[in-house]
Coordinates of C-alpha atoms in Angstrom, one line a residue:
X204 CA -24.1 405.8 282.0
X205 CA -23.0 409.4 281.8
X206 CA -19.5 408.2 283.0
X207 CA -19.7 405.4 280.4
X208 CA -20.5 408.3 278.1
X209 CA -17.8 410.8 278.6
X210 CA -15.1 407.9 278.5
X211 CA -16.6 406.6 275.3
X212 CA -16.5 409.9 273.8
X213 CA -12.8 410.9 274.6
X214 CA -11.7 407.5 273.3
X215 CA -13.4 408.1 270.2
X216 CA -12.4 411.4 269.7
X217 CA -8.6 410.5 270.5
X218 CA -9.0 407.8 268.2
X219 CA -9.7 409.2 265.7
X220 CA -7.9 412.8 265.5
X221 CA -4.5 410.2 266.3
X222 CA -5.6 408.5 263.2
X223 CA -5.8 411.6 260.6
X224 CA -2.8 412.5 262.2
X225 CA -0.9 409.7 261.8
X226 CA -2.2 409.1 258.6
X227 CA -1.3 412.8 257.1
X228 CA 2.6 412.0 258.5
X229 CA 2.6 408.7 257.0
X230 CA 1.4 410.6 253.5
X231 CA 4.0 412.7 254.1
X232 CA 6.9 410.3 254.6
X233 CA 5.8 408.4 251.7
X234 CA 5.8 411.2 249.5
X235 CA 9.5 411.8 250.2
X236 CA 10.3 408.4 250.2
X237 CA 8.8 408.5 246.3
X238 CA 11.0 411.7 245.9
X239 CA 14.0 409.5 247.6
X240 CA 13.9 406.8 245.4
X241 CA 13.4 408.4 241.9
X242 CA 16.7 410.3 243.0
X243 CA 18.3 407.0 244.2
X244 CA 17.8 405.5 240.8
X245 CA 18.2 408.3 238.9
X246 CA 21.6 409.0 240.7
X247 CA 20.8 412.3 242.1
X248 CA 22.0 414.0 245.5
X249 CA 19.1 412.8 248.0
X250 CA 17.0 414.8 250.1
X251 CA 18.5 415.6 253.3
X252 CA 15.7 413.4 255.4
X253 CA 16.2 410.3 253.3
X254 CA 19.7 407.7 253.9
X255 CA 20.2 404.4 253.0
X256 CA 20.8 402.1 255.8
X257 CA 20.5 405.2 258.3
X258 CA 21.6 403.8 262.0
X259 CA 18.2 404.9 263.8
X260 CA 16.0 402.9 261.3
X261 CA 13.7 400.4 263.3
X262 CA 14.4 396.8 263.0
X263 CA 11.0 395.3 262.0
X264 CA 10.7 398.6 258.8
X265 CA 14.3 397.4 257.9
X266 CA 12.8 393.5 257.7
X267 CA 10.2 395.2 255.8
X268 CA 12.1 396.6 253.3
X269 CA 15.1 394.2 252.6
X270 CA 11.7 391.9 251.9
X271 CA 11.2 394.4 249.2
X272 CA 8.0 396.0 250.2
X273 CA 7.7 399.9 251.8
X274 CA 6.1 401.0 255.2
X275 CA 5.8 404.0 257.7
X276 CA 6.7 403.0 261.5
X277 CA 6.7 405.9 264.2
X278 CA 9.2 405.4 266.7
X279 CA 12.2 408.1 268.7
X280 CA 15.9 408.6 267.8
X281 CA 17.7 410.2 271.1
X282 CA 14.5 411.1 272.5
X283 CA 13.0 412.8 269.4
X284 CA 9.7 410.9 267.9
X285 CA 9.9 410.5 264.0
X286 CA 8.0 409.0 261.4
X287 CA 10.1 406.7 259.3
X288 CA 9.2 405.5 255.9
X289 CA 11.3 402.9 254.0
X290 CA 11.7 400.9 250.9
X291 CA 13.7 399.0 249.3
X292 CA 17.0 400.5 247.5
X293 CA 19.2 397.4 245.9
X294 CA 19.7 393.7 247.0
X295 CA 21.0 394.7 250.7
X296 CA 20.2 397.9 251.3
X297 CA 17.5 400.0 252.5
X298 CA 16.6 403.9 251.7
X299 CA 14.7 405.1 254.1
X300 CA 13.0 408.8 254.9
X301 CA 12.7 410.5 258.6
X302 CA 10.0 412.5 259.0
X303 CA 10.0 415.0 262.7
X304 CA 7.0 414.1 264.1
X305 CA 7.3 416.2 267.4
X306 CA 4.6 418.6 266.1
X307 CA 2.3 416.0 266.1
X308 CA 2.8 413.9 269.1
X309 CA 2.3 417.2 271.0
X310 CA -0.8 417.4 268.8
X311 CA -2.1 414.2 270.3
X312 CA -0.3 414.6 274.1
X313 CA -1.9 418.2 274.6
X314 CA -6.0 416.7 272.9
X315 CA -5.2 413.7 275.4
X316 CA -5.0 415.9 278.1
X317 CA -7.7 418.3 277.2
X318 CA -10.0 415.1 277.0
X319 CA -9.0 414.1 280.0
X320 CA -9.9 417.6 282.0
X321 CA -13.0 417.4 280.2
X322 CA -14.1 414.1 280.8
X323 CA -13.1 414.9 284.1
X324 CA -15.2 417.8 284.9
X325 CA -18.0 416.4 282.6
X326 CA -18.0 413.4 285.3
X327 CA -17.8 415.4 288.6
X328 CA -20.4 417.4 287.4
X329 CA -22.8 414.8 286.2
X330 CA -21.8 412.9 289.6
X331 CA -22.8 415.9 291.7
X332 CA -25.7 416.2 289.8
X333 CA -27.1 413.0 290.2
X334 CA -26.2 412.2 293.8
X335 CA -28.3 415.7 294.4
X336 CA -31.2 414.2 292.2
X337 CA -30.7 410.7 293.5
X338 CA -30.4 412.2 297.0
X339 CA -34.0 413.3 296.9
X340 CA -35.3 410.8 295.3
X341 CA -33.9 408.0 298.0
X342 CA -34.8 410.0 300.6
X343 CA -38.5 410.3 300.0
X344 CA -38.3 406.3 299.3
X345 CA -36.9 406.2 302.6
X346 CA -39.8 408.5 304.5
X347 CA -42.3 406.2 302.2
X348 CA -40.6 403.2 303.7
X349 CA -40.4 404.0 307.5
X350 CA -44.0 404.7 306.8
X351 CA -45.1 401.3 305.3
X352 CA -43.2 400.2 308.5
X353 CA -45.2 402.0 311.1
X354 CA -48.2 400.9 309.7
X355 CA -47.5 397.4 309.8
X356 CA -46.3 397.9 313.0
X357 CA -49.9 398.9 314.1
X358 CA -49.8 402.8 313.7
X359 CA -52.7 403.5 311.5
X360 CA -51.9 407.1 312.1
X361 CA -48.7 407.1 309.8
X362 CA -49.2 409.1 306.7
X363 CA -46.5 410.1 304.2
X364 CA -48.0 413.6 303.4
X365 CA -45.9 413.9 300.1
X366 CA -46.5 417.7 299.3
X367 CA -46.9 417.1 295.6
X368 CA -49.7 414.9 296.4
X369 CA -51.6 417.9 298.1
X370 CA -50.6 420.5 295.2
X371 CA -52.1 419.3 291.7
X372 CA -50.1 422.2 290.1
X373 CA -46.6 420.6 291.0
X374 CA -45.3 417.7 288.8
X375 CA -46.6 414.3 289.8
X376 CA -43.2 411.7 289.6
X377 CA -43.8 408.1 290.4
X378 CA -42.2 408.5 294.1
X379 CA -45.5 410.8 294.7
X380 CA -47.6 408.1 292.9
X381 CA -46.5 405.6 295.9
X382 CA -47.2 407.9 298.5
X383 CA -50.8 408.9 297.4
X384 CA -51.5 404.8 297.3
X385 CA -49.7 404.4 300.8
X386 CA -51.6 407.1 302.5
X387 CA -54.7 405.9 300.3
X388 CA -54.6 402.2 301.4
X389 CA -53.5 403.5 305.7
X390 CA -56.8 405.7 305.6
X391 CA -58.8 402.5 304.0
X392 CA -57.7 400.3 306.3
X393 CA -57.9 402.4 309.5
X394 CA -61.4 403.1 308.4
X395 CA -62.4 399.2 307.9
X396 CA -60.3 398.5 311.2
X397 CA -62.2 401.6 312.9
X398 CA -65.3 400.1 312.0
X399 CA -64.8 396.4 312.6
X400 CA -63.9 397.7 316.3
X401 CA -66.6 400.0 316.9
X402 CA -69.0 397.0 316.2
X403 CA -67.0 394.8 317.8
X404 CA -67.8 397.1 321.0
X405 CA -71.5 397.7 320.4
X406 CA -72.5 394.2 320.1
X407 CA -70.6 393.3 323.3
X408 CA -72.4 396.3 324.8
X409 CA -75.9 395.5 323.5
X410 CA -75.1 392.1 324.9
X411 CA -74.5 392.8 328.3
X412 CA -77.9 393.8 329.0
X413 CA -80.4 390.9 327.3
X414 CA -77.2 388.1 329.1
X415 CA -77.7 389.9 332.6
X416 CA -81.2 389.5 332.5
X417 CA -81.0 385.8 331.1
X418 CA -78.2 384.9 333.7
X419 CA -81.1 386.1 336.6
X420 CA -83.6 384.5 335.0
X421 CA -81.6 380.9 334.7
X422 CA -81.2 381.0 338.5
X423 CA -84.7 381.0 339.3
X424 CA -85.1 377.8 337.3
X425 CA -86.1 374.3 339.2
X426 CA -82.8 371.9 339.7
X427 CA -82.1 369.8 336.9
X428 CA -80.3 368.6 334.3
X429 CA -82.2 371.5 331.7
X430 CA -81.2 374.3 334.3
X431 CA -77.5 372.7 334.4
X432 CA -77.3 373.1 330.7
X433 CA -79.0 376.0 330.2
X434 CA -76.9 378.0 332.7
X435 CA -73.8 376.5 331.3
X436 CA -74.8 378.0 328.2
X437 CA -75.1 381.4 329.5
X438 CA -71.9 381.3 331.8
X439 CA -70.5 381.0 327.9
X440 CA -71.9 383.4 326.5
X441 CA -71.1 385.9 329.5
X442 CA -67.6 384.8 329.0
X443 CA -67.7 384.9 325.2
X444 CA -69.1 388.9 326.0
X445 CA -66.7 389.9 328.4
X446 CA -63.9 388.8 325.8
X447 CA -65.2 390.6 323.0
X448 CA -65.3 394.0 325.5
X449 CA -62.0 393.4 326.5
X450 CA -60.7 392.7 323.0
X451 CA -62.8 396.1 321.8
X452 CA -60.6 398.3 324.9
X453 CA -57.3 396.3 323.7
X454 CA -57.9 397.6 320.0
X455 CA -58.6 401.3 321.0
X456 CA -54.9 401.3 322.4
X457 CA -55.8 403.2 325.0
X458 CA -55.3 401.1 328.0
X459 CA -53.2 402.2 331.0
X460 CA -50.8 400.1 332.7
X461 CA -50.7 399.9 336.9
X462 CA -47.0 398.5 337.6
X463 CA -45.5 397.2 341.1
X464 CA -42.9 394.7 341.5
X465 CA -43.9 391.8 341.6
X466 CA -41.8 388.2 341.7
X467 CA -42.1 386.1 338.6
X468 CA -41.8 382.9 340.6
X469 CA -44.7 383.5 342.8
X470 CA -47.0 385.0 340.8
X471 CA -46.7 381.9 338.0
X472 CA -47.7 379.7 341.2
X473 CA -51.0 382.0 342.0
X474 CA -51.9 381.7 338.7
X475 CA -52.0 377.8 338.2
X476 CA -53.7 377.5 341.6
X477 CA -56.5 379.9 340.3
X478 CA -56.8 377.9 337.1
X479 CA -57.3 374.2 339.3
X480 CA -55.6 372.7 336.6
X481 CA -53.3 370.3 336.8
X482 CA -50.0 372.3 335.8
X483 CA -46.7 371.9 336.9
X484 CA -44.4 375.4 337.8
X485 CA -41.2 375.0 337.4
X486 CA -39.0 378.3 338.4
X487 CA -35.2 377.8 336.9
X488 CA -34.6 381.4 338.0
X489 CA -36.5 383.9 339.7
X490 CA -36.6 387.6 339.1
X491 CA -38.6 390.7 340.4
X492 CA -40.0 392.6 337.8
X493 CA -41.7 396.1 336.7
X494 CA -45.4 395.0 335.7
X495 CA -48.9 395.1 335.8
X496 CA -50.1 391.8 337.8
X497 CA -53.7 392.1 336.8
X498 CA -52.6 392.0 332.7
X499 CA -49.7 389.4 333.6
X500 CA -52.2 387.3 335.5
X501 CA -54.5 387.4 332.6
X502 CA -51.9 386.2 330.0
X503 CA -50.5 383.5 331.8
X504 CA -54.1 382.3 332.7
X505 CA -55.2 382.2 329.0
X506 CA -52.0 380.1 328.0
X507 CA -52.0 377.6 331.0
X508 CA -56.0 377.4 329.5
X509 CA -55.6 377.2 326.3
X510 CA -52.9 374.5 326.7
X511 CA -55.4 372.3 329.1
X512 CA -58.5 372.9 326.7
X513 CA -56.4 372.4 323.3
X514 CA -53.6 370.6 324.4
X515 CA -52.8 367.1 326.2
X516 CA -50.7 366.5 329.6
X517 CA -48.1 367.0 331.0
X518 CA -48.4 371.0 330.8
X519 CA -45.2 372.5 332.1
X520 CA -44.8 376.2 333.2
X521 CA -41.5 377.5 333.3
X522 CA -39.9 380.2 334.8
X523 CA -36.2 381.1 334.0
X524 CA -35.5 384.8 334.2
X525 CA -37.7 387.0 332.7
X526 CA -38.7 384.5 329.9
X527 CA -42.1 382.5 330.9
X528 CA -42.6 379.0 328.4
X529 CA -46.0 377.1 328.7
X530 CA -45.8 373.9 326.9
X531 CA -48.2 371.0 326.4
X532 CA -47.8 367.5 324.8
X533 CA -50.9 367.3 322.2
X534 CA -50.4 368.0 318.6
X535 CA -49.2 371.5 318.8
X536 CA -50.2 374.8 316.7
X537 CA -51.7 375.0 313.6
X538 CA -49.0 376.6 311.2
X539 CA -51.3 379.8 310.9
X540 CA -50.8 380.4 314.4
X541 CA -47.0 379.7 314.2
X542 CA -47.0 382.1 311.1
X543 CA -49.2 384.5 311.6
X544 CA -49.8 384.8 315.4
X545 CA -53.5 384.0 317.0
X546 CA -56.6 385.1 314.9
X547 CA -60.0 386.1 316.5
X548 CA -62.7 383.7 315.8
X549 CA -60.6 381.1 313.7
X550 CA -59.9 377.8 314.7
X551 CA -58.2 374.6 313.0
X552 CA -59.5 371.0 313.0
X553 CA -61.6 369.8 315.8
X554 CA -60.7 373.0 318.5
X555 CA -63.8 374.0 320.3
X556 CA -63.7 377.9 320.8
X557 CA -63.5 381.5 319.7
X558 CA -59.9 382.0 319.4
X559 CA -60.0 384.7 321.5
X560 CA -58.1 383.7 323.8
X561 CA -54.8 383.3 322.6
X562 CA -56.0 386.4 321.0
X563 CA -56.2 388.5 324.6
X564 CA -53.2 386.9 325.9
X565 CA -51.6 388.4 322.6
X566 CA -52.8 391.8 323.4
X567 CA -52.3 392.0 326.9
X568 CA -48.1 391.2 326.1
X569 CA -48.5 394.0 323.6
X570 CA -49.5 396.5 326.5
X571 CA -47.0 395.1 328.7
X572 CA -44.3 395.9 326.2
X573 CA -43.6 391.9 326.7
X574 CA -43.0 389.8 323.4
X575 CA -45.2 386.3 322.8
X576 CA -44.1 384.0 320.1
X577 CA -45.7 380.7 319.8
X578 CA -43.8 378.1 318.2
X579 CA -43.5 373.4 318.4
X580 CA -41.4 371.8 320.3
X581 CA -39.7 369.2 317.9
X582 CA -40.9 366.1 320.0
X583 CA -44.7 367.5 320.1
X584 CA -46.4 369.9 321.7
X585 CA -47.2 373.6 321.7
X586 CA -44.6 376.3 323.3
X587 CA -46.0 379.8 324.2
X588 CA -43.1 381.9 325.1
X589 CA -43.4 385.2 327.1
X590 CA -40.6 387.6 327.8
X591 CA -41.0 390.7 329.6
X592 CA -39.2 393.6 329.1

């Protein structure tokens, strides 16, 4: 807008200082053209700037003034600008007056120029001015941004720290405004999460004791179809208790990884024999790779699982590289799941469960450094895909 400005300005200003000029030498060439013609009719000697039918007049002034009407018309006779000015002086001829009009075309030329420079300098400086002042301003947006990003990425840490948010005397822009709600809404949520986890924890903790004691007591019960059931129940809710402990130790972030080498092709095998389902392994390429087994196990365990317990047969797990697919042929993900990823404790239509583990297997890849994506095959089915880095 500045540029716009500056430009706007000069053209105005050359506008109209061309204008008063031309105007004042147009006054002036009509004057003497009044002067030439009284002494035309009159008989007199003319002036030395007026002629009839000079050679240099312009064609379109002539037309003008055989018509019988008078006119001004700048235009250069070997190089020399002048400002002509004729009228008509009988039936055929024309007397016309030649003004010099060098003065003023160096006039304009030398304002054009000056204009120019100025608009010139105005622009560079109101360029280096803003790209300074824009500079700043982009680069906070930027540090606001990778921010945002780390906490979406999980790092609850991440603050912005914007020093005119800390020092109320400095002035407050709207850049600063953003940051203060950032860091505002990173220490809410870390709080809530911080809380949600430490309960989390305690009631799997305060669990654990009451369950132990049930699980003894429920083996000292008679045989029967009671003690069948009611130790069913509690093999549950052990298993619902160890989840929840192990979700609690995934959310701290703390966990450690053990790694060995290990072969992909193998160790998909161990774990469908341990699950006694009814899986099929299918290894398109073996590798070796860097991992933890115990963490690996547990992922591929939940999938193969969750695909028996949510899905319908065949369930096929693949091995191709280091890309591990689990599929099943029932009705597939819910779209949250697809969207969104797994969700503790939500489940879709007529699943029996917790959600957690989809939820663990989730969390588990995240400590490997492995990426899980769930997804539908187009002709039915659920795909859990696991690639390890």
């Amino acid at each position: 807008m500045c540029c716009a400005l500056a430009a706007l300005l000069g053209v105005l200003v050359h506008v109209s200082v061309t204008d008063q000029t031309v105007a004042q030498a147009r006054d002036q060439a009509l004057s003497r053209l009044a002067e030439a013609t009284g002494d035309f009719e009159a008989g007199d000697t003319l002036v030395p700037e007026a002629r009839v039918d000079p050679r240099g007049l312009p064609s379109p002034l002539r037309a003008l003034a055989l018509a019988g009407q008078r006119g001004t018309m700048v235009a250069e006779d070997d190089g020399r600008p002048l400002m002509w000015a004729a009228g008509p002086a009988d039936r055929d001829r024309v007397l016309a007056v030649a003004v010099d009009y060098s003065q003023q075309a160096r006039t304009i030329s030398a304002l054009d120029h000056s204009i120019l420079w100025s608009s010139a300098l105005a622009i560079g400086a109101t360029l280096l001015v803003g790209a300074f002042a824009v500079t700043r301003v982009t680069r906070r947006l930027h540090g606001t941004a990778q921010v945002a990003r780390r906490i979406s990425a999980g790092d609850l840490d991440a603050r912005v720290d914007d020093p005119r948010t800390k020092d109320p005397t400095r002035p407050q822009d709207e850049v600063a405004a953003v940051a203060a709600a950032l860091d505002g809404m990173a220490a809410s949520l870390q709080s809530k999460l911080l809380s949600e986890q430490r309960f989390t924890a305690d009631v799997a903790h305060e669990l654990r004791t009451p369950l132990t004691g049930l699980h003894a007591a429920a083996e000292l019960l008679p045989p029967g179809r009671p003690t069948e059931l009611v130790r069913d129940r509690v093999a549950a809710l052990r298993t619902l208790t160890e989840d929840l402990l192990e979700i609690s130790r995934l959310d701290t972030g703390r966990e450690r990884l053990e790694t060995d080498a290990e072969a992909l092709g193998s160790l998909a095998e161990r774990v469908v024999r341990a699950s006694g389902t009814e899986t099929e392994v299918k290894v398109v390429r073996d590798v070796w790779v860097e991992t933890d087994r115990r963490r690996l196990e547990r992922v591929l365990g939940n999938l193969v699982a969750n695909a028996h317990r949510h899905g319908r047969g065949p369930v096929v797990l693949t091995v191709e590289g280091k890309e591990v697919t689990v599929r099943d042929h029932g009705d597939g993900y819910p779209e949250y799941l697809v969207a969104h990823g797994p969700q503790r404790f939500r489940t879709e239509g007529d699943s029996k469960g917790h959600g957690l583990g989809l939820t663990i297997a989730a969390g588990q890849a995240e400590v490997l450094g492995a990426r899980l994506a769930f997804a539908n095959a187009v002709d039915g089915g659920a795909v859990a895909t696991l690639t390890l880095p």
